[in-house]
Amino acid sequence: MIDMNPQPAASREPGQTEPDDPELGESAPELGWPVGVVSERLAIAAPTLRSWDRRHGVGPSLRTRGNHRRYTELDIRRVLLMSRLTAQGVPAQSAADSVLAMDAGAIVERLDGDRELAGSGKGGGTGLPGGTGLPGGLPVGGAPATEVEGAEQDATDLVEAIVGAARALDPRTMALLYRQVMRRRDVGRAWVEVFAPALRRVGDLWEEGRLGVQSEHLTSELLQSELRAVVRANRLHVAGLPVVLASADDEQHHLPLLALEAELARHGVASLFLGPRVPSDALVSALRESQPRAVFLWASLARPQAEPFWRDLEVIDWPLEVVIGGPGWPDGIVAPEGPVTVTRAADFRAAVAALVPHPGASVG
Ligand code: B12
C-alpha cells in the first residue's frame, strides 16, 4: 500500500541527511532532494520534472550554491499531485495552477484522500500493488497504485467491473475504477465510452428488478464526486461568461450536466451549474441575471410538449442559444419569437461542440 504519511521520519529530513546515506548514495544533498532521486521514487522522468518546473512553476523551492535543483518535501508532494491530475486528463497548465493555489494542508489532504482510495479493497480482485517510501517517509509509488486488478482498459470490461462494484455495493473498487478510466481518457471519452454505458446498464438492470436502487445511487453518487474533482482541478483555468447548465423542472437526473461541466472546464469554459429540478421561472431569472450566450437543459424523463419555460423565454432580449439534450424532450419544440434559438444535442459531443465557443461548432 502507498505510504502517504505526511510526517517525515526525523532522521530523514532533507538537508539533514548523512553524506553516506545509502538511500541517496554518495551525492547526498546539502539541502532538499535532487531531481534524480525524486524522478526515481515518483517514477516521473527527470526531463518531465524539469519541464514542469520551467514551464509551469511546479518544481523545487531550493537551489544549491551550484544552482542544482533541490526539492523539499512539500515540493515533492506538489509534483506528486501534479502527476495525478495530469494522469486524470487535466491539462498541465491547469493542473499546475490548481496545485500552486493549494497550501500545504490542502495538498496533504488531497493526497491523503487518494491514499484512502489506494488501501486494500474488500474481497477478491481489489488488491492493489504496493509502493516504497520516499526518503523521509514521503508518498511514493511507481505508477500510482490505483488500478483494480483484472479490470482491463477495454471499455466493455470496465463497464462490467463498474456494474459488478455497484452490485457488490463496493465504493472503494468503484472509485478506483472511475479513476482508472479517467487516467487513460479525458473526461469526455470517459463519459461516452464507459460512464454513460455503465449508467445505462445499471438503469436497465434496475428496471428489470435485477439490481437494487441502492446500487444505482452508489454508482451515481461516486461518479458525481469524481466529475466534480475534475471541475475543481480546472477551476482556476476557466474564464469568460459562464454557460448555464440545468436540468428541467422536476427532473432529478443531472449526471450528464456534471460530465458536461467537467468537459467544459477542461476546455476553459466556465459554467453556472444549477443542477437538478430547476423551476422554469427560477431558470429564467438566472438567465436574466447572468446573461449567458448559451444554456444547456437536460431531461431524462418525458417532458410535456407545451410547458411554461418556452413561453417564459419571451422575456429574453439578447441572442441566447438554448441547447436541449436527453431522451425526455419531445419532437417539434419551437423557439419563441425573438433572439432565442433552440437546438437539440443528440449526444455528448454535439453538446460540447455547441457550448465551447469556436467557429464552425454544430449541433447534431
Ligand atoms: C442515475 C439514475 C438515477 C439517479 C440520478 C442521479 C443523478 N445525479 O443524476 C436517481 C437514483 C436519483 C434516479 C431517480 C429516478 N430515476 Co433514474 N436513472 C438513472 C440512470 C441509471 C442514469 C441517468 C443518466 O445519467 N443518464 C444519462 C445517459 C447515461 O443515458 P441516456 O439518457 O440513455 O443517454 C442517451 C442520450 O441522452 C445520449 N447521451 C448520453 N449522454 C449524454 C450527455 C449529453 C450532454 C447529451 C446531450 C446526450 C447524452 O446518448 C444516449 C442515447 O444514445 C438512468 C438509466 C439511463 N438509461 O439513463 C435511470 C433512468 C433515467 N431513471 C429512471 C427512473 C424511472 C427514475 C425515477 C422516476 C425512479 C423513481 N421511481 O423514483 C427517478 C426520477 C425522479 C425524477 N423526478 O427525476 C428511468 C427513466 C425511464 C423513463 N424514460 O421514464 C431510467 C431510464 C432507468 C430505466 N431503465 O428505467 N435515477
Short mmCIF file of C-alpha atoms and ligand atoms in Angstrom, two decimals:
data_model
loop_
_atom_site.label_atom_id
_atom_site.label_comp_id
_atom_site.label_asym_id
_atom_site.label_seq_id
_atom_site.Cartn_x
_atom_site.Cartn_y
_atom_site.Cartn_z
CA MET A 1 0.00 0.00 0.00
CA ILE A 2 1.19 3.54 -0.66
CA ASP A 3 2.58 5.30 2.35
CA MET A 4 1.22 8.81 2.22
CA ASN A 5 2.28 9.60 5.75
CA PRO A 6 2.90 13.31 5.61
CA GLN A 7 5.15 13.19 8.67
CA PRO A 8 8.72 12.60 7.60
CA ALA A 9 10.93 10.49 9.80
CA ALA A 10 13.00 12.96 11.79
CA SER A 11 16.30 11.35 10.85
CA ARG A 12 15.50 11.56 7.13
CA GLU A 13 14.72 15.26 6.73
CA PRO A 14 16.14 16.72 3.54
CA GLY A 15 19.16 18.79 4.34
CA GLN A 16 19.91 16.68 7.39
CA THR A 17 20.97 13.50 5.65
CA GLU A 18 24.30 11.98 6.28
CA PRO A 19 26.68 12.17 3.33
CA ASP A 20 26.82 8.38 3.17
CA ASP A 21 23.06 7.89 3.32
CA PRO A 22 22.58 4.58 1.49
CA GLU A 23 19.24 5.75 0.11
CA LEU A 24 20.84 8.64 -1.69
CA GLY A 25 24.28 7.31 -2.48
CA GLU A 26 27.40 9.39 -2.41
CA SER A 27 25.78 12.54 -3.72
CA ALA A 28 23.63 13.09 -0.65
CA PRO A 29 22.07 16.54 -0.72
CA GLU A 30 23.18 19.53 1.22
CA LEU A 31 19.52 20.56 1.31
CA GLY A 32 16.42 19.06 -0.29
CA TRP A 33 16.30 16.17 -2.73
CA PRO A 34 17.96 16.19 -6.13
CA VAL A 35 15.88 15.74 -9.25
CA GLY A 36 17.24 12.24 -9.91
CA VAL A 37 16.02 10.91 -6.58
CA VAL A 38 12.60 12.49 -6.99
CA SER A 39 12.40 11.13 -10.53
CA GLU A 40 13.28 7.62 -9.45
CA ARG A 41 10.95 7.49 -6.48
CA LEU A 42 7.92 9.01 -8.18
CA ALA A 43 8.63 7.24 -11.48
CA ILE A 44 8.42 10.53 -13.33
CA ALA A 45 11.08 11.18 -15.98
CA ALA A 46 13.63 13.82 -14.94
CA PRO A 47 13.02 15.88 -18.14
CA THR A 48 9.31 15.99 -17.22
CA LEU A 49 10.17 17.25 -13.75
CA ARG A 50 12.44 19.92 -15.23
CA SER A 51 9.77 20.92 -17.73
CA TRP A 52 7.09 21.22 -15.02
CA ASP A 53 9.49 23.46 -13.14
CA ARG A 54 10.47 25.66 -16.11
CA ARG A 55 7.12 25.89 -17.85
CA HIS A 56 4.59 25.63 -15.03
CA GLY A 57 6.43 26.63 -11.88
CA VAL A 58 5.88 23.29 -10.15
CA GLY A 59 9.39 22.49 -9.06
CA PRO A 60 11.93 22.79 -6.31
CA SER A 61 11.91 25.77 -3.97
CA LEU A 62 15.60 25.43 -3.33
CA ARG A 63 18.84 25.51 -5.29
CA THR A 64 22.33 24.58 -4.19
CA ARG A 65 25.09 27.11 -4.42
CA GLY A 66 25.99 25.43 -7.70
CA ASN A 67 22.37 26.10 -8.90
CA HIS A 68 21.26 22.46 -8.77
CA ARG A 69 17.57 21.86 -8.09
CA ARG A 70 16.65 20.65 -4.61
CA TYR A 71 13.09 19.57 -3.76
CA THR A 72 11.63 19.99 -0.30
CA GLU A 73 9.02 17.52 0.95
CA LEU A 74 6.24 19.94 0.07
CA ASP A 75 7.71 20.39 -3.44
CA ILE A 76 7.62 16.62 -3.89
CA ARG A 77 4.03 16.43 -2.77
CA ARG A 78 3.16 19.15 -5.27
CA VAL A 79 4.84 17.17 -8.03
CA LEU A 80 3.02 14.02 -6.98
CA LEU A 81 -0.33 15.78 -7.08
CA MET A 82 0.55 17.34 -10.44
CA SER A 83 1.27 13.88 -11.84
CA ARG A 84 -2.05 12.54 -10.52
CA LEU A 85 -4.01 15.40 -12.05
CA THR A 86 -2.32 15.20 -15.44
CA ALA A 87 -2.83 11.43 -15.41
CA GLN A 88 -6.56 12.10 -14.93
CA GLY A 89 -6.55 14.18 -18.11
CA VAL A 90 -6.21 17.65 -16.58
CA PRO A 91 -4.04 19.82 -18.88
CA ALA A 92 -0.61 20.50 -17.39
CA GLN A 93 -1.11 24.26 -17.01
CA SER A 94 -4.42 23.92 -15.18
CA ALA A 95 -3.04 21.10 -13.03
CA ALA A 96 -0.14 23.39 -12.14
CA ASP A 97 -2.47 26.32 -11.41
CA SER A 98 -4.52 24.15 -9.07
CA VAL A 99 -1.53 22.67 -7.32
CA LEU A 100 0.15 26.04 -6.84
CA ALA A 101 -3.08 27.53 -5.47
CA MET A 102 -3.22 24.90 -2.71
CA ASP A 103 -1.48 25.38 0.60
CA ALA A 104 0.45 22.57 2.27
CA GLY A 105 -2.60 21.39 4.22
CA ALA A 106 -4.78 21.16 1.14
CA ILE A 107 -2.13 19.19 -0.73
CA VAL A 108 -1.69 16.70 2.08
CA GLU A 109 -5.45 16.38 2.43
CA ARG A 110 -5.87 15.72 -1.28
CA LEU A 111 -3.09 13.12 -1.34
CA ASP A 112 -4.46 11.53 1.81
CA GLY A 113 -7.80 11.22 0.03
CA ASP A 114 -6.02 9.26 -2.70
CA ARG A 115 -4.33 7.09 -0.10
CA GLU A 116 -7.69 6.21 1.38
CA LEU A 117 -8.70 5.02 -2.04
CA ALA A 118 -5.47 3.11 -2.56
CA GLY A 119 -5.96 0.97 0.55
CA SER A 120 -6.71 -2.70 0.01
CA GLY A 121 -10.27 -3.28 -1.07
CA LYS A 122 -12.64 -5.81 0.41
CA GLY A 123 -12.99 -9.16 -1.23
CA GLY A 124 -11.02 -10.64 -4.10
CA GLY A 125 -9.86 -8.79 -7.14
CA THR A 126 -9.47 -5.44 -5.46
CA GLY A 127 -5.92 -5.80 -4.13
CA LEU A 128 -3.55 -3.05 -5.12
CA PRO A 129 0.09 -3.10 -5.96
CA GLY A 130 2.26 -1.61 -3.24
CA GLY A 131 4.98 1.04 -3.25
CA THR A 132 8.05 2.06 -1.34
CA GLY A 133 8.53 5.16 0.76
CA LEU A 134 10.33 8.20 -0.47
CA PRO A 135 13.23 9.39 1.59
CA GLY A 136 11.75 10.98 4.66
CA GLY A 137 8.66 8.78 4.55
CA LEU A 138 7.23 10.68 1.62
CA PRO A 139 4.45 9.44 -0.56
CA VAL A 140 5.51 7.22 -3.34
CA GLY A 141 4.93 4.65 -5.86
CA GLY A 142 5.91 3.81 -9.36
CA ALA A 143 2.81 4.33 -11.39
CA PRO A 144 0.16 5.50 -8.91
CA ALA A 145 -1.12 2.34 -7.24
CA THR A 146 -4.78 2.79 -8.03
CA GLU A 147 -5.54 0.05 -10.51
CA VAL A 148 -8.16 -2.58 -9.94
CA GLU A 149 -6.51 -5.86 -10.86
CA GLY A 150 -8.18 -7.76 -13.61
CA ALA A 151 -10.13 -4.79 -14.95
CA GLU A 152 -8.66 -4.30 -18.40
CA GLN A 153 -8.69 -0.95 -20.12
CA ASP A 154 -11.21 -2.29 -22.59
CA ALA A 155 -14.39 -0.22 -22.20
CA THR A 156 -16.66 -3.28 -22.04
CA ASP A 157 -14.62 -4.83 -19.24
CA LEU A 158 -14.62 -1.55 -17.35
CA VAL A 159 -18.40 -1.21 -17.68
CA GLU A 160 -18.82 -4.75 -16.36
CA ALA A 161 -16.39 -4.07 -13.50
CA ILE A 162 -18.31 -0.90 -12.54
CA VAL A 163 -21.61 -2.78 -12.62
CA GLY A 164 -20.01 -5.53 -10.50
CA ALA A 165 -18.89 -2.96 -7.94
CA ALA A 166 -22.40 -1.48 -7.94
CA ARG A 167 -23.92 -4.90 -7.37
CA ALA A 168 -21.45 -5.64 -4.56
CA LEU A 169 -22.00 -2.16 -3.06
CA ASP A 170 -18.23 -1.72 -3.09
CA PRO A 171 -17.43 2.01 -3.12
CA ARG A 172 -13.68 1.57 -2.96
CA THR A 173 -13.48 -0.53 -6.10
CA MET A 174 -15.93 1.69 -7.86
CA ALA A 175 -13.94 4.85 -7.10
CA LEU A 176 -10.74 3.14 -8.23
CA LEU A 177 -12.41 2.11 -11.46
CA TYR A 178 -13.65 5.63 -12.13
CA ARG A 179 -10.12 6.95 -11.68
CA GLN A 180 -8.65 4.15 -13.73
CA VAL A 181 -10.97 5.16 -16.55
CA MET A 182 -10.04 8.83 -16.30
CA ARG A 183 -6.31 8.23 -16.09
CA ARG A 184 -6.31 6.91 -19.64
CA ARG A 185 -9.06 9.06 -21.15
CA ASP A 186 -10.15 12.65 -20.96
CA VAL A 187 -13.47 13.14 -19.22
CA GLY A 188 -15.41 13.35 -22.50
CA ARG A 189 -14.15 9.99 -23.72
CA ALA A 190 -14.58 8.54 -20.25
CA TRP A 191 -18.26 9.59 -20.27
CA VAL A 192 -19.02 8.42 -23.79
CA GLU A 193 -17.09 5.14 -23.72
CA VAL A 194 -17.54 3.96 -20.14
CA PHE A 195 -19.62 6.06 -17.74
CA ALA A 196 -22.75 6.53 -19.87
CA PRO A 197 -22.82 2.85 -20.95
CA ALA A 198 -22.33 1.78 -17.31
CA LEU A 199 -25.19 4.06 -16.22
CA ARG A 200 -27.47 2.71 -18.92
CA ARG A 201 -26.64 -0.83 -17.89
CA VAL A 202 -27.29 -0.05 -14.23
CA GLY A 203 -30.59 1.59 -15.23
CA ASP A 204 -31.63 -1.43 -17.32
CA LEU A 205 -30.77 -3.88 -14.53
CA TRP A 206 -32.75 -1.76 -12.08
CA GLU A 207 -35.73 -1.69 -14.46
CA GLU A 208 -35.57 -5.49 -14.77
CA GLY A 209 -35.52 -5.80 -10.98
CA ARG A 210 -32.05 -7.34 -11.03
CA LEU A 211 -30.29 -4.52 -9.19
CA GLY A 212 -31.43 -2.52 -6.16
CA VAL A 213 -31.89 1.22 -6.31
CA GLN A 214 -29.13 1.46 -3.67
CA SER A 215 -26.67 0.24 -6.29
CA GLU A 216 -27.88 2.91 -8.70
CA HIS A 217 -27.44 5.55 -6.01
CA LEU A 218 -23.90 4.38 -5.23
CA THR A 219 -22.94 4.43 -8.91
CA SER A 220 -24.19 7.95 -9.43
CA GLU A 221 -23.05 9.42 -6.10
CA LEU A 222 -19.44 8.35 -6.57
CA LEU A 223 -19.41 9.41 -10.20
CA GLN A 224 -20.63 12.83 -9.17
CA SER A 225 -17.71 13.32 -6.82
CA GLU A 226 -15.17 12.17 -9.41
CA LEU A 227 -16.60 14.52 -12.04
CA ARG A 228 -16.63 17.37 -9.54
CA ALA A 229 -12.95 16.72 -8.81
CA VAL A 230 -12.17 17.37 -12.48
CA VAL A 231 -14.11 20.63 -12.32
CA ARG A 232 -12.30 21.63 -9.11
CA ALA A 233 -8.93 20.88 -10.62
CA ASN A 234 -9.71 23.12 -13.60
CA ARG A 235 -11.50 25.89 -11.73
CA LEU A 236 -8.68 28.44 -11.89
CA HIS A 237 -8.24 27.87 -15.56
CA VAL A 238 -11.80 28.71 -16.66
CA ALA A 239 -12.77 32.18 -17.79
CA GLY A 240 -15.39 34.23 -19.55
CA LEU A 241 -19.15 34.43 -19.23
CA PRO A 242 -20.40 31.09 -17.94
CA VAL A 243 -22.83 28.92 -19.84
CA VAL A 244 -25.78 27.87 -17.70
CA LEU A 245 -26.29 24.14 -17.08
CA ALA A 246 -29.56 22.90 -15.59
CA SER A 247 -31.97 20.00 -15.52
CA ALA A 248 -35.57 20.71 -16.38
CA ASP A 249 -38.25 21.35 -13.77
CA ASP A 250 -38.84 18.20 -11.65
CA GLU A 251 -36.01 16.39 -13.40
CA GLN A 252 -33.74 14.79 -10.83
CA HIS A 253 -31.23 13.28 -13.27
CA HIS A 254 -28.25 15.57 -13.71
CA LEU A 255 -25.12 13.45 -14.21
CA PRO A 256 -24.87 14.46 -17.88
CA LEU A 257 -24.70 18.08 -16.69
CA LEU A 258 -21.78 17.24 -14.42
CA ALA A 259 -19.96 15.45 -17.21
CA LEU A 260 -20.54 18.48 -19.41
CA GLU A 261 -19.35 20.87 -16.71
CA ALA A 262 -16.16 18.81 -16.29
CA GLU A 263 -15.51 18.67 -20.04
CA LEU A 264 -16.25 22.39 -20.48
CA ALA A 265 -13.88 23.20 -17.60
CA ARG A 266 -11.19 21.19 -19.38
CA HIS A 267 -11.75 23.46 -22.37
CA GLY A 268 -11.51 26.56 -20.16
CA VAL A 269 -15.25 27.28 -20.42
CA ALA A 270 -16.95 28.44 -17.21
CA SER A 271 -20.34 27.05 -16.15
CA LEU A 272 -23.09 28.30 -13.93
CA PHE A 273 -24.23 24.89 -12.70
CA LEU A 274 -27.78 24.98 -11.37
CA GLY A 275 -28.20 21.21 -11.03
CA PRO A 276 -31.40 19.16 -10.88
CA ARG A 277 -35.07 20.23 -10.72
CA VAL A 278 -34.75 23.86 -11.75
CA PRO A 279 -38.20 25.50 -11.92
CA SER A 280 -38.83 27.40 -15.13
CA ASP A 281 -39.21 30.83 -13.52
CA ALA A 282 -36.02 30.36 -11.45
CA LEU A 283 -34.12 29.36 -14.56
CA VAL A 284 -35.33 32.39 -16.49
CA SER A 285 -34.38 34.67 -13.56
CA ALA A 286 -30.90 33.13 -13.51
CA LEU A 287 -30.59 33.68 -17.26
CA ARG A 288 -31.61 37.33 -16.97
CA GLU A 289 -29.12 37.91 -14.17
CA SER A 290 -26.16 36.17 -15.78
CA GLN A 291 -26.94 36.93 -19.47
CA PRO A 292 -25.09 33.88 -20.80
CA ARG A 293 -24.64 33.18 -24.51
CA ALA A 294 -25.93 29.62 -24.02
CA VAL A 295 -27.92 27.43 -21.67
CA PHE A 296 -27.97 23.63 -21.70
CA LEU A 297 -31.08 21.87 -20.39
CA TRP A 298 -31.19 18.16 -19.59
CA ALA A 299 -34.25 15.87 -19.41
CA SER A 300 -34.18 12.09 -18.93
CA LEU A 301 -37.91 11.85 -18.18
CA ALA A 302 -40.58 12.68 -20.75
CA ARG A 303 -41.47 16.40 -20.87
CA PRO A 304 -44.83 17.81 -21.97
CA GLN A 305 -44.97 19.31 -25.45
CA ALA A 306 -46.02 22.67 -24.05
CA GLU A 307 -44.52 23.89 -20.82
CA PRO A 308 -44.08 27.33 -19.24
CA PHE A 309 -40.35 27.52 -19.99
CA TRP A 310 -40.80 28.12 -23.72
CA ARG A 311 -43.23 30.93 -23.07
CA ASP A 312 -41.14 32.37 -20.22
CA LEU A 313 -38.23 32.70 -22.65
CA GLU A 314 -40.07 35.50 -24.44
CA VAL A 315 -38.53 38.00 -21.99
CA ILE A 316 -35.01 37.19 -23.23
CA ASP A 317 -33.72 40.10 -25.30
CA TRP A 318 -30.19 39.02 -26.23
CA PRO A 319 -29.01 36.21 -28.55
CA LEU A 320 -29.35 33.16 -26.34
CA GLU A 321 -28.73 29.65 -27.60
CA VAL A 322 -30.84 27.08 -25.78
CA VAL A 323 -29.35 23.61 -26.22
CA ILE A 324 -31.54 20.73 -25.11
CA GLY A 325 -30.31 17.19 -24.51
CA GLY A 326 -31.59 13.89 -23.17
CA PRO A 327 -34.29 11.46 -24.23
CA GLY A 328 -37.07 13.35 -22.39
CA TRP A 329 -37.55 16.20 -24.89
CA PRO A 330 -40.43 15.80 -27.34
CA ASP A 331 -40.01 16.50 -31.04
CA GLY A 332 -41.18 19.77 -32.50
CA ILE A 333 -40.18 22.24 -29.81
CA VAL A 334 -40.44 25.70 -31.32
CA ALA A 335 -38.37 28.61 -30.07
CA PRO A 336 -40.34 31.71 -29.07
CA GLU A 337 -40.24 34.76 -31.34
CA GLY A 338 -37.12 36.84 -30.81
CA PRO A 339 -33.39 36.33 -30.39
CA VAL A 340 -33.55 32.87 -28.76
CA THR A 341 -32.53 29.82 -30.80
CA VAL A 342 -33.26 26.26 -29.72
CA THR A 343 -31.11 23.33 -30.86
CA ARG A 344 -31.09 19.71 -29.83
CA ALA A 345 -27.79 18.00 -28.99
CA ALA A 346 -28.09 14.34 -29.96
CA ASP A 347 -25.13 13.26 -27.89
CA PHE A 348 -22.42 14.43 -25.54
CA ARG A 349 -20.01 15.51 -28.27
CA ALA A 350 -22.66 17.60 -30.00
CA ALA A 351 -23.45 19.35 -26.72
CA VAL A 352 -19.77 20.14 -26.14
CA ALA A 353 -19.43 21.42 -29.70
CA ALA A 354 -22.43 23.69 -29.20
CA LEU A 355 -21.21 25.07 -25.88
CA VAL A 356 -17.47 25.51 -26.44
CA PRO A 357 -17.12 28.75 -28.38
CA HIS A 358 -15.25 28.05 -31.59
CA PRO A 359 -16.15 28.75 -35.15
CA GLY A 360 -17.97 26.03 -37.01
CA ALA A 361 -19.45 24.33 -33.95
CA SER A 362 -22.51 22.38 -34.97
CA VAL A 363 -25.26 20.66 -33.09
CA GLY A 364 -26.49 17.25 -34.16
C1 B12 B 1 -28.51 7.50 -12.15
C2 B12 B 1 -30.02 7.42 -12.37
C3 B12 B 1 -30.86 7.95 -11.39
C4 B12 B 1 -30.34 8.73 -10.22
C5 B12 B 1 -29.98 10.15 -10.71
C6 B12 B 1 -28.76 10.72 -10.04
C7 B12 B 1 -28.20 11.92 -10.77
N1 B12 B 1 -27.41 12.68 -10.05
O1 B12 B 1 -28.43 12.19 -11.94
C8 B12 B 1 -31.56 8.68 -9.26
C9 B12 B 1 -31.40 7.50 -8.34
C10 B12 B 1 -31.77 9.94 -8.41
C11 B12 B 1 -32.69 8.43 -10.24
C12 B12 B 1 -34.01 8.71 -9.98
C13 B12 B 1 -35.06 8.33 -10.81
N2 B12 B 1 -34.96 7.59 -11.93
CO1 B12 B 1 -33.29 7.21 -12.80
N3 B12 B 1 -31.81 6.63 -13.73
C14 B12 B 1 -30.54 6.81 -13.53
C15 B12 B 1 -29.71 6.21 -14.69
C16 B12 B 1 -29.11 4.90 -14.21
C17 B12 B 1 -28.63 7.10 -15.26
C18 B12 B 1 -29.13 8.52 -15.60
C19 B12 B 1 -28.22 9.25 -16.54
O2 B12 B 1 -27.35 9.95 -16.09
N4 B12 B 1 -28.43 9.05 -17.89
C20 B12 B 1 -27.69 9.71 -18.92
C21 B12 B 1 -27.21 8.75 -20.05
C22 B12 B 1 -26.21 7.80 -19.47
O3 B12 B 1 -28.20 7.91 -20.56
P1 B12 B 1 -29.22 8.22 -21.75
O4 B12 B 1 -30.13 9.32 -21.37
O5 B12 B 1 -29.81 6.92 -22.07
O6 B12 B 1 -28.31 8.73 -22.98
C23 B12 B 1 -28.80 8.84 -24.28
C24 B12 B 1 -28.75 10.20 -24.84
O7 B12 B 1 -29.25 11.09 -23.95
C25 B12 B 1 -27.28 10.42 -25.21
N5 B12 B 1 -26.43 10.97 -24.18
C26 B12 B 1 -25.71 10.30 -23.29
N6 B12 B 1 -25.02 11.14 -22.51
C27 B12 B 1 -25.29 12.38 -22.92
C28 B12 B 1 -24.84 13.59 -22.48
C29 B12 B 1 -25.28 14.77 -23.12
C30 B12 B 1 -24.81 16.08 -22.61
C31 B12 B 1 -26.18 14.66 -24.20
C32 B12 B 1 -26.64 15.89 -24.89
C33 B12 B 1 -26.62 13.44 -24.65
C34 B12 B 1 -26.17 12.29 -24.00
O8 B12 B 1 -26.87 9.17 -25.53
C35 B12 B 1 -27.88 8.19 -25.19
C36 B12 B 1 -28.62 7.77 -26.44
O9 B12 B 1 -27.78 7.05 -27.26
C37 B12 B 1 -30.84 6.05 -15.76
C38 B12 B 1 -30.58 5.00 -16.82
C39 B12 B 1 -30.49 5.67 -18.21
N7 B12 B 1 -30.57 4.90 -19.24
O10 B12 B 1 -30.32 6.86 -18.34
C40 B12 B 1 -32.09 5.84 -14.92
C41 B12 B 1 -33.43 6.28 -15.51
C42 B12 B 1 -33.27 7.56 -16.32
N8 B12 B 1 -34.23 6.54 -14.32
C43 B12 B 1 -35.47 6.21 -14.45
C44 B12 B 1 -36.48 6.42 -13.49
C45 B12 B 1 -37.84 5.82 -13.76
C46 B12 B 1 -36.20 7.18 -12.33
C47 B12 B 1 -37.21 7.58 -11.25
C48 B12 B 1 -38.57 8.08 -11.80
C49 B12 B 1 -37.38 6.38 -10.30
C50 B12 B 1 -38.39 6.60 -9.21
N9 B12 B 1 -39.50 5.90 -9.35
O11 B12 B 1 -38.17 7.35 -8.31
C51 B12 B 1 -36.46 8.69 -10.52
C52 B12 B 1 -36.68 10.08 -11.17
C53 B12 B 1 -37.21 11.10 -10.29
C54 B12 B 1 -37.27 12.43 -11.01
N10 B12 B 1 -38.29 13.21 -10.74
O12 B12 B 1 -36.45 12.80 -11.82
C55 B12 B 1 -35.74 5.56 -15.81
C56 B12 B 1 -36.49 6.53 -16.74
C57 B12 B 1 -37.48 5.80 -17.61
C58 B12 B 1 -38.27 6.80 -18.41
N11 B12 B 1 -37.79 7.09 -19.60
O13 B12 B 1 -39.23 7.31 -17.94
C59 B12 B 1 -34.29 5.19 -16.28
C60 B12 B 1 -34.08 5.24 -17.82
C61 B12 B 1 -33.98 3.77 -15.74
C62 B12 B 1 -34.72 2.71 -16.52
N12 B12 B 1 -34.02 1.99 -17.39
O14 B12 B 1 -35.89 2.54 -16.33
N13 B12 B 1 -32.22 7.87 -11.38
#
